[in-house]
Short mmCIF file of C-alpha atoms in Angstrom, two decimals:
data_model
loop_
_atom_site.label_atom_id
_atom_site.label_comp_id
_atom_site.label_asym_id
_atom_site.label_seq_id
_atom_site.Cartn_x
_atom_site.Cartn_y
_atom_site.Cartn_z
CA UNK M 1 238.81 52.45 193.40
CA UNK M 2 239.25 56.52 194.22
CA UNK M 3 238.85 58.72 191.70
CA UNK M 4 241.95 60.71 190.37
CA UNK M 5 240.95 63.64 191.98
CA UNK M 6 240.86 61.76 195.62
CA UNK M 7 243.89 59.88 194.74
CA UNK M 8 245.66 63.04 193.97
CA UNK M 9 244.27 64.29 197.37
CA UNK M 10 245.79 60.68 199.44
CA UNK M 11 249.17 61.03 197.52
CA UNK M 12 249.57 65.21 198.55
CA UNK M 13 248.41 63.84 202.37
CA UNK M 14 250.47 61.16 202.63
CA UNK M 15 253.64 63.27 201.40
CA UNK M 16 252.90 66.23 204.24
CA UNK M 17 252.66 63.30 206.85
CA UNK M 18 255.82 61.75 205.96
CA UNK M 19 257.61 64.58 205.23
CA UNK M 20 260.42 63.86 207.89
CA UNK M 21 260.55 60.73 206.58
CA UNK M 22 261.91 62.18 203.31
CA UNK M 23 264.09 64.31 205.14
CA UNK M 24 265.41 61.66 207.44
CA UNK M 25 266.43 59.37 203.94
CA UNK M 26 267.96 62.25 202.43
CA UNK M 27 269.89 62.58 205.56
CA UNK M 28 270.83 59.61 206.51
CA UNK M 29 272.80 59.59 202.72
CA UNK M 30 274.22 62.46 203.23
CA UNK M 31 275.92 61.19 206.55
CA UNK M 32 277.22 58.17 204.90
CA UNK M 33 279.92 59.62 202.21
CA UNK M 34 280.04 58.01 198.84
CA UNK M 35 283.02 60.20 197.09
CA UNK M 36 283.93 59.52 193.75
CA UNK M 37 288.12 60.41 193.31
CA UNK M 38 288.73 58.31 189.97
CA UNK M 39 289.49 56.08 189.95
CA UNK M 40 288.38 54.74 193.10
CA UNK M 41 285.10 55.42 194.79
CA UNK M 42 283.34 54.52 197.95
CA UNK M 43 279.21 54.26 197.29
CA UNK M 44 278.94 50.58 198.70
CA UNK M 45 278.38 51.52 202.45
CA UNK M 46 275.62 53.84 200.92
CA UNK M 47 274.40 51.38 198.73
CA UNK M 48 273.94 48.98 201.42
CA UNK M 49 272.05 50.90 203.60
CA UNK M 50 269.24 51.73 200.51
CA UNK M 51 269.17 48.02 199.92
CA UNK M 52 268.18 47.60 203.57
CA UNK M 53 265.64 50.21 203.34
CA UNK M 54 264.25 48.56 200.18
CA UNK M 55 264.30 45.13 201.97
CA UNK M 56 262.10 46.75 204.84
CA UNK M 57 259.16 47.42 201.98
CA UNK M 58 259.36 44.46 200.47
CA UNK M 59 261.48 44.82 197.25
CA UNK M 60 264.32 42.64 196.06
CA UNK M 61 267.53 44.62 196.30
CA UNK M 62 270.14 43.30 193.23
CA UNK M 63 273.59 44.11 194.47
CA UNK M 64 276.26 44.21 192.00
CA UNK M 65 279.78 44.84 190.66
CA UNK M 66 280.08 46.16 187.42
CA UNK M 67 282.22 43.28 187.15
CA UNK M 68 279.59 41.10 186.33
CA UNK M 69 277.56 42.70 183.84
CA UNK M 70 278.34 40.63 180.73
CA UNK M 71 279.85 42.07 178.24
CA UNK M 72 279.84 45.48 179.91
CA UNK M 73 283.56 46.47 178.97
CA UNK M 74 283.34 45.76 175.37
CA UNK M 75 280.63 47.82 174.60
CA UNK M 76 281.56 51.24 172.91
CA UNK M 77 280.29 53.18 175.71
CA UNK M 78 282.89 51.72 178.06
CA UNK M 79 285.54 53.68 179.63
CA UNK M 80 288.57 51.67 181.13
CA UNK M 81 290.65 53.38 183.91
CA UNK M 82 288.44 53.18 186.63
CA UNK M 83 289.11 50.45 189.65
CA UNK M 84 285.18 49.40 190.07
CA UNK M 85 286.42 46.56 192.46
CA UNK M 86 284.05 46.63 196.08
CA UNK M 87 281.97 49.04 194.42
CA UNK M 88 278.32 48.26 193.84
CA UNK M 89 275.25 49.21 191.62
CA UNK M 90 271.79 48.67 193.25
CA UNK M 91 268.70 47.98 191.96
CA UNK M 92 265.33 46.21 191.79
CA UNK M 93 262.08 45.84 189.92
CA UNK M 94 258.31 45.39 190.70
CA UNK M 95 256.52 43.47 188.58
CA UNK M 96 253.43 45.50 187.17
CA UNK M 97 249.61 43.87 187.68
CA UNK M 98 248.86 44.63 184.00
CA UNK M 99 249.92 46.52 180.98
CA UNK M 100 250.64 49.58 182.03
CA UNK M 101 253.72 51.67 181.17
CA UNK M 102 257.04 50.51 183.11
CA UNK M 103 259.05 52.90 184.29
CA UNK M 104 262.19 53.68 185.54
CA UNK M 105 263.82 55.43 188.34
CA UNK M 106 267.36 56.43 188.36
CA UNK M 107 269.99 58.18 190.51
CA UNK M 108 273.24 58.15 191.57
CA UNK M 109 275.41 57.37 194.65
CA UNK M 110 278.79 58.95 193.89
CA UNK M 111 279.27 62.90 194.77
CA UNK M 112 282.34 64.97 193.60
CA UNK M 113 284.73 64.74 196.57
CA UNK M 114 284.41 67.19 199.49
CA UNK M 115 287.12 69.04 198.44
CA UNK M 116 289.72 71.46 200.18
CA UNK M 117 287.65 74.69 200.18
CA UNK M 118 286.45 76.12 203.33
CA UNK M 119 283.37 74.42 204.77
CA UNK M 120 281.08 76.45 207.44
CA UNK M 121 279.07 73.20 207.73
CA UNK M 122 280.66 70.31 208.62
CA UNK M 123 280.12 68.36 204.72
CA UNK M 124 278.89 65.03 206.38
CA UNK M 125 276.85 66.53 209.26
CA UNK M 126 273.32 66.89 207.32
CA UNK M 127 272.77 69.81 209.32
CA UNK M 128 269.28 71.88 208.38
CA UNK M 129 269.04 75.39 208.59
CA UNK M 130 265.48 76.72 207.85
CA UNK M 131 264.41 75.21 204.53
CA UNK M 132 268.30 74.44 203.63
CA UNK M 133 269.71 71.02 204.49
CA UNK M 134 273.41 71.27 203.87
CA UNK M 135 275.97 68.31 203.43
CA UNK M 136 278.51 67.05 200.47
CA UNK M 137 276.09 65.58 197.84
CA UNK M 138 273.03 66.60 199.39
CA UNK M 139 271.51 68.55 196.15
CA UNK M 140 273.89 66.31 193.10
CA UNK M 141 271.73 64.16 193.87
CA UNK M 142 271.29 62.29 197.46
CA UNK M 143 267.85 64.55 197.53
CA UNK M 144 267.33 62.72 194.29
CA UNK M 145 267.64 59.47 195.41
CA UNK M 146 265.83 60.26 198.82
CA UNK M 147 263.19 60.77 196.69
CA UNK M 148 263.30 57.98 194.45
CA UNK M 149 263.69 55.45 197.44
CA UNK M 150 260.57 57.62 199.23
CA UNK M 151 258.39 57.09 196.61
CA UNK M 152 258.59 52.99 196.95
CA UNK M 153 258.26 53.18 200.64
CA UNK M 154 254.63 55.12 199.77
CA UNK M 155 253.25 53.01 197.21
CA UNK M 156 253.66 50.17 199.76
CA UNK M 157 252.28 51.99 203.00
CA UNK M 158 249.22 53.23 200.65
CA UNK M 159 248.94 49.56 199.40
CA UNK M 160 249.14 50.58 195.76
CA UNK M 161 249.06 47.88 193.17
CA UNK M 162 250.36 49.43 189.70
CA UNK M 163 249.82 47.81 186.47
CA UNK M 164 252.94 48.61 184.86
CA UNK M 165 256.70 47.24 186.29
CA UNK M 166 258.25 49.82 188.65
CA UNK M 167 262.22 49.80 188.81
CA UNK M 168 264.50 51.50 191.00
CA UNK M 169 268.47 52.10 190.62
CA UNK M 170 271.41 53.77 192.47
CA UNK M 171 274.28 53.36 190.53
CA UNK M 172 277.99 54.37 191.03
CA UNK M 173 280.18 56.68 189.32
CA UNK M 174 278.24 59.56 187.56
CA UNK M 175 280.75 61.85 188.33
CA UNK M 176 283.95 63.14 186.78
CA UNK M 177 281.96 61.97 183.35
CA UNK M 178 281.93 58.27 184.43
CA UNK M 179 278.39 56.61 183.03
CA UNK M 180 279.83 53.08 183.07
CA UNK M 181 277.41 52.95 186.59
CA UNK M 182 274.52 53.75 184.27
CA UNK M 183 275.71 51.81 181.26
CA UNK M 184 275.48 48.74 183.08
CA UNK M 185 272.72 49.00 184.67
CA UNK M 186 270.97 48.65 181.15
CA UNK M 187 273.02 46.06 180.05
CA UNK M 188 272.02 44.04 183.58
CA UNK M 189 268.39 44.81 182.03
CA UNK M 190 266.78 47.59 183.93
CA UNK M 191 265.05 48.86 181.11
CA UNK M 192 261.52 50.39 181.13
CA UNK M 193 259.04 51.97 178.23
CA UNK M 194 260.38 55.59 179.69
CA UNK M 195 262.74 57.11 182.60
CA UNK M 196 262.76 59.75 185.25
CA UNK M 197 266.75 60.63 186.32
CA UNK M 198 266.06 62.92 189.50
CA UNK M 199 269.05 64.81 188.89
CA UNK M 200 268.26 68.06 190.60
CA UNK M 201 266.33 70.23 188.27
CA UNK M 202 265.35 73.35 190.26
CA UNK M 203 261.77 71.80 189.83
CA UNK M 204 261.97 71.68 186.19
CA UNK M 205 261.33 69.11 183.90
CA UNK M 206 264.61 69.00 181.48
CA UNK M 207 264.52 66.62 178.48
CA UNK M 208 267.97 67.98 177.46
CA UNK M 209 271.24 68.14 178.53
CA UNK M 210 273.95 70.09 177.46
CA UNK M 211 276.98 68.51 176.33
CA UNK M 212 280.71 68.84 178.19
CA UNK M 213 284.22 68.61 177.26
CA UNK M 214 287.19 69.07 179.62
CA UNK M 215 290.96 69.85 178.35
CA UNK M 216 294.14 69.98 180.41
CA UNK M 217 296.56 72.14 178.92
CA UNK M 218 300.25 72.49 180.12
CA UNK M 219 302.52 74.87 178.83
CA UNK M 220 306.38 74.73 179.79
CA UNK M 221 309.19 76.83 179.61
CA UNK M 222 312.84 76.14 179.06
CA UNK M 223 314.38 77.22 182.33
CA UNK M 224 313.45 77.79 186.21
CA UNK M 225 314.75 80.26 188.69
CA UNK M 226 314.47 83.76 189.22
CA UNK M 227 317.91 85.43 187.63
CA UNK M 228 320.40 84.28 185.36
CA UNK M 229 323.16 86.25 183.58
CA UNK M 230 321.93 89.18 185.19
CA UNK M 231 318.40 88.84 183.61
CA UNK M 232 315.42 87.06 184.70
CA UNK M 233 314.50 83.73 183.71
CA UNK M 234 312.14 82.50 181.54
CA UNK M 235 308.90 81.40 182.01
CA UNK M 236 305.46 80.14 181.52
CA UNK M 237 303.73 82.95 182.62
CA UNK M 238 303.56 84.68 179.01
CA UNK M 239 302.61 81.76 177.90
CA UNK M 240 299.58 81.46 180.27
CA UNK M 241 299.09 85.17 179.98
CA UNK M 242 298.42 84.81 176.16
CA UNK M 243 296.25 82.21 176.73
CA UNK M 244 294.18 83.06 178.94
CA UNK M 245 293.49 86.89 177.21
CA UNK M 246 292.53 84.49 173.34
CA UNK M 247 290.00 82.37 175.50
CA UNK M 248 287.55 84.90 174.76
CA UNK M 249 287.49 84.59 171.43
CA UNK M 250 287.47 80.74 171.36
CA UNK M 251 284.06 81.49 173.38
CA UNK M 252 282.99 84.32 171.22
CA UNK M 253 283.59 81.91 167.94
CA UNK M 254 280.96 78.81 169.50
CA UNK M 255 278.63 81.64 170.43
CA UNK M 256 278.27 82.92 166.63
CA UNK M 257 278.59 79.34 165.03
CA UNK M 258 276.84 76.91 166.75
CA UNK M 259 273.08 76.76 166.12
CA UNK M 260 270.93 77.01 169.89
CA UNK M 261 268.84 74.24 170.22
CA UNK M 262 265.52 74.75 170.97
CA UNK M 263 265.34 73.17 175.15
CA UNK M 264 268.15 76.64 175.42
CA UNK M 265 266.54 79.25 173.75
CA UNK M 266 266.27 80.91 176.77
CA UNK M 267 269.35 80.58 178.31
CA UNK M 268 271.25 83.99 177.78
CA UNK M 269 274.88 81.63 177.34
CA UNK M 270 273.74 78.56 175.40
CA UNK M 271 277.66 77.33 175.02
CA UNK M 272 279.63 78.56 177.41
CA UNK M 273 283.36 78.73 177.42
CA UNK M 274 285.04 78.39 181.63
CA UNK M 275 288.06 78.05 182.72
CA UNK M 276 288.00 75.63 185.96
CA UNK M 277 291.33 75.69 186.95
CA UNK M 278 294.95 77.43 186.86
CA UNK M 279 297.89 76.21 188.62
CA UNK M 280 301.75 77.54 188.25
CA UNK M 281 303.23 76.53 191.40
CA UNK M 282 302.58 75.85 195.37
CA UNK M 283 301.84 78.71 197.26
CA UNK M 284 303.13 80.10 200.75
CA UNK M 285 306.69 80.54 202.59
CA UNK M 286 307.85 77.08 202.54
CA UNK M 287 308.22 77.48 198.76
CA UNK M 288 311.39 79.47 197.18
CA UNK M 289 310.03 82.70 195.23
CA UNK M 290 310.47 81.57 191.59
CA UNK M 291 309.29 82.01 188.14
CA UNK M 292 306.63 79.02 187.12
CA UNK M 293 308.15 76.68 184.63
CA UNK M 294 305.48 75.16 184.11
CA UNK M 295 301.54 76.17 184.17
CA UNK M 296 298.68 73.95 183.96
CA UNK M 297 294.90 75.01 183.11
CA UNK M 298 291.84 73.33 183.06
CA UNK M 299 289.29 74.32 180.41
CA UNK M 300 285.60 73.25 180.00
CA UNK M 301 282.93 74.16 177.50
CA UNK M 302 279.68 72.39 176.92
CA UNK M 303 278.01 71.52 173.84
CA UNK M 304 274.65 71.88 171.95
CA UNK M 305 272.51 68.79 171.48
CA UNK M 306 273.95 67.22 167.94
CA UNK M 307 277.33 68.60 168.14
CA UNK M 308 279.62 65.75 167.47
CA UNK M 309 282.98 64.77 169.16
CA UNK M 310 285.08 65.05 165.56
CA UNK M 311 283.64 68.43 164.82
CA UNK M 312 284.52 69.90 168.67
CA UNK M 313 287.86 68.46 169.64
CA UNK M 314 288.45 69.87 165.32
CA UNK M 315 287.35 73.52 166.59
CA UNK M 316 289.52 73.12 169.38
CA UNK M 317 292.62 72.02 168.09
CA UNK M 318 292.35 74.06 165.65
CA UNK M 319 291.90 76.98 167.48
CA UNK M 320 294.81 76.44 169.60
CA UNK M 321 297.00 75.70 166.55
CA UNK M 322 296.16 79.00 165.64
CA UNK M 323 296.86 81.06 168.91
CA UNK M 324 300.40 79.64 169.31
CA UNK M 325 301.22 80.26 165.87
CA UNK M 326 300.54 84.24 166.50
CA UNK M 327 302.74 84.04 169.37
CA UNK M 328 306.01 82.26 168.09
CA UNK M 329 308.32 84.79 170.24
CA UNK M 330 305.94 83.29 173.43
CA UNK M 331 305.73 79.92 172.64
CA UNK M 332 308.58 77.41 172.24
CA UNK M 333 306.55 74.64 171.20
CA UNK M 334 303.39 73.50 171.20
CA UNK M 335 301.65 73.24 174.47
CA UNK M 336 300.79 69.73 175.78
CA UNK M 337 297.34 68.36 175.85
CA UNK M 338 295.02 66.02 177.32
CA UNK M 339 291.87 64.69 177.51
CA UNK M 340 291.05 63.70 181.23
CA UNK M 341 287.24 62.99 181.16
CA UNK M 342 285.55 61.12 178.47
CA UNK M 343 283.26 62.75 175.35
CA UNK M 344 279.99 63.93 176.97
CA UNK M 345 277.55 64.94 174.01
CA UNK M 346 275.00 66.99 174.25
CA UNK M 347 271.60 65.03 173.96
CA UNK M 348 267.50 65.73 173.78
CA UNK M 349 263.91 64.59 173.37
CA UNK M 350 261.35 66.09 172.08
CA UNK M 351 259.00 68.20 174.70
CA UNK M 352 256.16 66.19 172.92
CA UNK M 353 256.91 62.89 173.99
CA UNK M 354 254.59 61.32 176.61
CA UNK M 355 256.72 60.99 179.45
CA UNK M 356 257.53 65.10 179.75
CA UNK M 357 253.70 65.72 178.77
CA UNK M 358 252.37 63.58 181.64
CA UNK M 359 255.16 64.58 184.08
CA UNK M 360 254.24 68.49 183.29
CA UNK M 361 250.90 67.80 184.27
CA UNK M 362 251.29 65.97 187.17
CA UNK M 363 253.97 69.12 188.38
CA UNK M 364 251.44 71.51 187.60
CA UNK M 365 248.61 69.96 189.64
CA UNK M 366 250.97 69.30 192.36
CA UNK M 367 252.66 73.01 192.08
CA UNK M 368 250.21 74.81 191.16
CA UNK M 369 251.92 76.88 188.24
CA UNK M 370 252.84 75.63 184.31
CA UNK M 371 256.05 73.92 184.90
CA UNK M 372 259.25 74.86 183.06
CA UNK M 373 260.45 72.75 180.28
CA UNK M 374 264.31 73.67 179.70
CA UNK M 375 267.44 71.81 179.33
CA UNK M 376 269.31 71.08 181.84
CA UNK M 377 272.84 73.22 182.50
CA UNK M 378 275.31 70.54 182.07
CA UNK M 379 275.64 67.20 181.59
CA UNK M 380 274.58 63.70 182.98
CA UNK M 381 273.78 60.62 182.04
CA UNK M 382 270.86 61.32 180.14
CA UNK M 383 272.03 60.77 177.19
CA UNK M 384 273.30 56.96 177.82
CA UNK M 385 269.28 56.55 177.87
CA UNK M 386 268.32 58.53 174.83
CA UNK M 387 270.90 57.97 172.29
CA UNK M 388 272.54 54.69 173.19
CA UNK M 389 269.71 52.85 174.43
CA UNK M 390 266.47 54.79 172.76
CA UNK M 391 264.73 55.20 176.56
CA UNK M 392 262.66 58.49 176.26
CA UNK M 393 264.35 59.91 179.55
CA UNK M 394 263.91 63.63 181.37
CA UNK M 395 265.04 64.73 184.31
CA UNK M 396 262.87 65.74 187.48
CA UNK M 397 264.40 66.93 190.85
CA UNK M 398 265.20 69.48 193.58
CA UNK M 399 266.24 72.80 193.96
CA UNK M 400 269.79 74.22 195.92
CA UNK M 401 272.85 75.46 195.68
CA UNK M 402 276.54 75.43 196.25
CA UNK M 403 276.51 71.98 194.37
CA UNK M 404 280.14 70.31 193.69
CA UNK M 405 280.99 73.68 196.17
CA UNK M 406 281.23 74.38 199.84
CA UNK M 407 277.91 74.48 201.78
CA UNK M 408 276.18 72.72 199.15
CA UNK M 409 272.39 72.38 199.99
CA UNK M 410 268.91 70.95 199.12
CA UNK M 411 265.93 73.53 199.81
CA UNK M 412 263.51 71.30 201.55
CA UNK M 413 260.10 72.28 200.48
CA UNK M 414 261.42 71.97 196.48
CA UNK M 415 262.23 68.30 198.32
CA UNK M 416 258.49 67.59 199.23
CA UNK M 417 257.41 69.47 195.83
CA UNK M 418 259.98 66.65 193.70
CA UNK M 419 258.26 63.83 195.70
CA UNK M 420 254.93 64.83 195.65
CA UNK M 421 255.47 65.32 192.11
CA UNK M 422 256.80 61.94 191.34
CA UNK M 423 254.27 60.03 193.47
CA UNK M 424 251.89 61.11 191.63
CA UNK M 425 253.52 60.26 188.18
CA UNK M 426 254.36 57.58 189.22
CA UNK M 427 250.69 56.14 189.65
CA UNK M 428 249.00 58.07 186.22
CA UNK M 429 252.05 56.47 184.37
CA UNK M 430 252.04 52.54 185.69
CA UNK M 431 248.72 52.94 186.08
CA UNK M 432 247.04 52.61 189.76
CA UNK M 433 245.28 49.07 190.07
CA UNK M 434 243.81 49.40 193.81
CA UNK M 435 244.47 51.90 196.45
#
């Protein structure tokens, strides 16, 4: 049996052999696309592959549609709309020796779409540039599952034993606020005492997430054109205009109400108020020149920890209520309104609790500084394991850029720091029977 010490030395030299290794996974997702465009998706090609590498070190891969996950669409957390059919979640367990602590590690497949912004990289090339691999997905979180998959592969080539069960998943549609991917795989039983989500965390350890909510407004006039009766026509362009100069004090209201919880202390914008998209009407020459009859915005703000759905979607409405009604010359009627991505609340765990104690040490002996315990930006699927299913979860990953953007990229040495990190956690927390 090694000593911690040593084993902490074999896990950091194994890493820095294999380092291409964990490159060449990361890669090899990254060239396989898994989009998520709700409410279709295509991980299963990706999933395959990962069940092929967990075949080659001697797991049991468990390939399955979400389909057969009993009683999967009745629970609460279920949201219908989304066509799950030749889509798969993956995953597998290793029994444990003893009675150590089983734990769980959890990704996912799906990335936001590559979009129709201007790529310098080709999005499914996995081209590396210095210490930047680039590619669609490649940061959110194929580096997270890299290193999740990684992490198997070296507790068999160092002939670990661990006393606790180690499980593994890759599940499907994360993205556009899906979680029925994660909700099922705990209702197909791949639970453990405590999970690691290797969302990418800038090398943080984030037992929080912020909360998100996403509105799609549309206002409308009564007539199109450009001139009528001499005059010009109307037009939802005041409409929009009005709008868009009262978001700041929708913003500047959460700001001075809601109470900062304590994983954002720091953060200079606890709750902040964006608008994601505007849209009046097609651009360019082969489009008349005409006023907008109709514009369309896309608003999101995120949430505090212990904000509840009734109180926000209350502040909201009545918030909007209250900007049309100062306008009546602007606004005809009330602007139309929809919800387009479900509820996504806010959710933490206490820095105390084991797993983020023992994963902050692990990070510091690994990085060599006092890791930073924050919450995380925006939201994930963290909360499926903390409030609905009581799994003290906290997220662990890599550090890059550009993510759900053009040119998004993984910084590869924060990709070797994650794994290294893990490894090692991995082992203290399941508990190393033989090396």
């Amino acid at each position: 049996m090694k000593t911690p010490v040593e084993l902490q030395d074999t896990i950091s030299a194994y890493v820095e052999r294999n380092k291409d290794r964990l490159i060449e996974i990361t890669r090899e997702l990254i060239r396989r696309p898994s989009e998520n465009s709700p409410p279709d998706g295509n991980e299963t090609v990706c999933q395959n592959w990962i069940a092929e590498q967990l075949k080659a070190c001697g797991w049991e891969p468990d390939l399955y549609e979400l389909a057969d996950v009993e009683g999967l669409q009745q629970h609460p957390l279920y949201r219908p709309g989304r066509n799950y059919q030749g889509r798969h979640n993956l995953a597998a367990r290793r029994k444990g020796s003893g009675n150590g602590h089983s734990l769980l590690l959890s990704g996912h497949i799906d990335t936001v779409p590559r979009g129709t912004q201007d790529w310098t990289r080709e999005a499914f090339s996995a081209r590396m540039e210095g210490n930047r691999l680039y590619g669609r997905g490649s940061n959110d979180m194929k580096a997270g599952v890299a290193t999740n998959l990684f992490v198997l592969e070296a507790i068999a080539a160092l002939g670990l034993e661990l006393s606790g069960d180690l499980l593994f998943e890759s599940v499907i549609d994360e993205e556009f606020g899906g979680c029925n991917g994660t909700l099922a795989g705990r209702m197909r039983g791949y639970n453990a005492s405590a999970a690691i989500l290797s969302e990418p965390s800038a090398l943080r350890i984030c037992p929080a997430q912020r909360g998100g909510r996403t509105v799609h407004i549309a206002f409308r006039s009564k007539s199109g054109g450009i001139l009528q009766d001499g005059g010009f026509c109307s037009s939802a362009i005041p409409q929009l205009t009005w709008f868009l100069s009262c978001v700041e004090s929708f913003a500047s209201k959460r700001t001075t109400e809601v109470r900062t919880h304590e994983m954002y202390a720091g953060h200079t914008d606890p709750v902040p108020v964006l608008i994601t998209k505007v849209f009046t009407a097609p651009w360019g020459f082969n489009e008349p020149i005409t006023l907008p009859v109709a514009a369309h915005v896309e608003m999101y703000w995120q949430l505090m920890p212990g904000e509840t759905q009734d109180e926000v979607d209350a502040e909201f409405t009545e918030w909007l209520r209250a900007m049309v009604e100062a306008a009546p010359s602007i606004f005809p009627a009330m602007p139309d309104v929809q919800w387009p991505i479900r509820w996504m609340p806010g959710s933490a765990i206490s820095p105390s609790e084991p797993v983020v104690q023992e994963l902050a040490a692990c990070a510091r002996t690994i990085l060599g500084t006092e890791p930073t315990i924050a919450g995380i930006e925006g939201p994930c699927d963290l909360f499926v394991f903390q409030q609905t299913f009581g799994i003290p979860a906290t997220i662990w990953g890599t550090r890059g850029g550009n993510i759900h953007a053009a040119d998004e990229y993984v910084e590869i040495d924060s990709l070797v720091a994650a794994a290294k990190t893990l490894l090692l956690f991995v082992v203290e927390w399941c508990g190393a029977v033989r090396v």
